[in-house]
XYZ file of N, CA and C in Angstrom:
195
model
N 110.530 103.026 133.789
C 110.607 102.178 133.685
C 112.362 102.488 132.673
N 112.906 103.205 132.637
C 113.990 103.629 131.807
C 113.592 104.557 130.260
N 112.051 105.095 130.022
C 111.304 105.511 129.374
C 111.616 103.986 128.048
N 111.108 103.587 128.090
C 110.219 102.414 127.690
C 108.785 101.918 127.597
N 108.939 102.568 126.130
C 106.928 101.933 125.885
C 106.905 101.337 126.871
N 105.170 100.974 127.159
C 104.756 99.974 127.895
C 103.200 99.828 127.382
N 103.104 99.258 126.368
C 101.782 98.234 125.777
C 101.283 97.135 126.532
N 99.540 97.636 126.695
C 99.038 96.763 127.314
C 97.554 96.434 126.878
N 96.677 95.644 126.838
C 95.407 95.641 126.485
C 94.276 95.195 127.290
N 92.991 95.804 127.185
C 92.285 96.604 127.878
C 91.409 96.375 127.201
N 89.951 95.438 127.638
C 88.762 94.734 127.329
C 88.380 95.391 128.508
N 86.987 97.072 127.515
C 86.223 97.750 128.101
C 84.918 97.258 127.884
N 83.420 97.355 129.496
C 82.048 97.114 128.842
C 82.149 98.358 129.526
N 80.669 98.760 128.913
C 80.540 99.958 130.038
C 79.482 99.368 130.835
N 78.806 99.340 132.104
C 78.058 98.829 132.951
C 76.898 99.812 132.887
N 77.570 100.957 132.729
C 75.798 102.071 133.154
C 77.144 103.433 133.222
N 75.963 103.727 132.988
C 76.281 105.834 133.199
C 77.823 105.879 133.689
N 77.942 105.311 135.119
C 78.658 105.349 135.975
C 80.087 104.803 136.204
N 79.812 103.237 136.080
C 79.962 102.197 135.888
C 80.673 101.344 133.989
N 82.029 101.590 134.434
C 83.197 101.168 132.959
C 83.804 99.721 134.032
N 83.685 98.505 133.563
C 84.655 97.327 133.529
C 85.840 96.777 132.306
N 86.876 97.063 133.239
C 87.960 96.973 132.846
C 88.306 95.927 132.676
N 88.946 94.893 131.926
C 89.952 93.651 132.087
C 90.944 93.499 131.394
N 91.849 92.732 132.258
C 94.011 92.884 132.108
C 94.458 91.401 131.428
N 94.939 90.909 131.709
C 95.778 90.436 132.293
C 96.885 91.050 132.882
N 96.860 91.844 133.259
C 97.319 91.884 134.216
C 98.475 93.466 134.462
N 98.779 94.440 135.317
C 99.575 95.611 135.187
C 100.148 94.715 135.244
N 101.194 93.630 135.385
C 102.064 94.206 135.566
C 103.646 93.510 134.459
N 102.071 93.206 133.442
C 102.421 92.181 132.714
C 102.661 93.379 131.559
N 103.884 94.300 130.726
C 104.354 95.014 129.794
C 104.892 95.102 127.943
N 104.295 95.239 126.997
C 104.701 94.407 126.170
C 105.342 96.330 126.030
N 106.683 95.176 125.165
C 107.094 96.577 123.628
C 106.998 96.874 121.791
N 105.873 95.164 121.720
C 105.771 96.252 120.936
C 103.234 95.649 120.420
N 102.496 96.692 119.601
C 101.598 96.351 119.161
C 100.747 94.856 119.487
N 101.622 93.736 118.744
C 101.151 93.351 118.098
C 101.010 91.921 119.358
N 102.955 91.703 119.963
C 102.830 90.758 120.840
C 101.221 91.193 122.211
N 101.154 92.350 122.297
C 100.028 93.093 123.600
C 98.714 92.164 123.504
N 98.061 92.856 122.280
C 96.921 91.784 121.634
C 96.533 90.560 121.538
N 97.861 89.206 121.302
C 97.760 88.421 121.789
C 97.408 87.724 123.258
N 97.731 88.715 124.015
C 97.366 88.776 125.898
C 95.849 89.116 125.682
N 95.004 90.411 124.479
C 93.739 90.807 125.208
C 93.089 89.337 126.038
N 91.666 89.388 126.558
C 90.866 88.849 126.806
C 89.976 88.657 125.604
N 89.659 87.580 125.647
C 88.306 86.961 124.256
C 87.259 87.223 124.733
N 86.203 87.397 124.599
C 84.398 86.654 125.260
C 84.537 85.635 126.253
N 84.802 84.666 125.589
C 84.947 83.287 126.669
C 85.968 83.117 128.241
N 87.461 83.377 127.828
C 87.336 84.165 129.450
C 87.615 85.260 130.252
N 86.281 85.906 128.678
C 86.134 86.608 129.969
C 84.871 86.360 130.561
N 84.507 85.342 130.781
C 83.235 84.917 131.511
C 83.849 83.927 132.504
N 85.259 83.839 131.997
C 86.239 82.778 132.975
C 86.857 83.423 134.182
N 86.479 82.871 135.714
C 87.549 83.388 136.566
C 88.830 82.939 136.696
N 88.784 84.295 136.859
C 91.144 84.257 137.429
C 91.736 84.370 135.482
N 91.032 83.962 135.044
C 91.699 84.336 133.841
C 92.540 85.743 133.697
N 91.644 86.275 133.819
C 91.756 88.422 133.407
C 91.670 88.931 134.567
N 92.427 89.613 135.105
C 92.222 90.560 135.463
C 90.543 91.893 135.956
N 90.396 92.298 136.913
C 88.916 92.646 136.667
C 88.716 93.972 137.483
N 89.085 94.684 136.965
C 89.155 96.295 137.946
C 87.608 97.280 136.965
N 86.924 97.307 138.093
C 85.437 98.383 138.107
C 85.488 100.054 138.416
N 86.097 101.072 137.707
C 85.408 102.733 138.281
C 84.855 103.361 138.136
N 84.497 103.575 139.196
C 83.165 104.436 139.700
C 83.297 105.650 139.135
N 81.816 106.267 138.400
C 81.717 107.779 138.291
C 80.611 108.439 139.633
N 81.156 109.336 140.730
C 79.915 109.869 141.518
C 79.980 111.010 141.312
N 80.212 111.412 140.052
C 80.078 112.591 139.445
C 78.736 112.767 138.045
N 77.968 112.772 138.208
C 76.567 112.007 136.475
C 75.845 113.028 135.531
N 77.015 114.683 136.129
C 76.594 115.505 135.613
C 76.910 115.258 134.149
N 75.948 115.722 133.380
C 76.114 115.768 132.309
C 77.219 116.882 131.461
């Protein structure tokens, strides 16, 4: 995207040793400053409502320390 800065807000929850849950407004949205991105951060209430934010689950197969 022409080298422009892209700032997004992600809400992270560690569900277990190998599962990380990520909520975001969406990967298609991009902001040029931190304040604009922070206004899109999903709050606890929004996380409970389906459809308000996108959910991404990241899994790790390697559980070694």
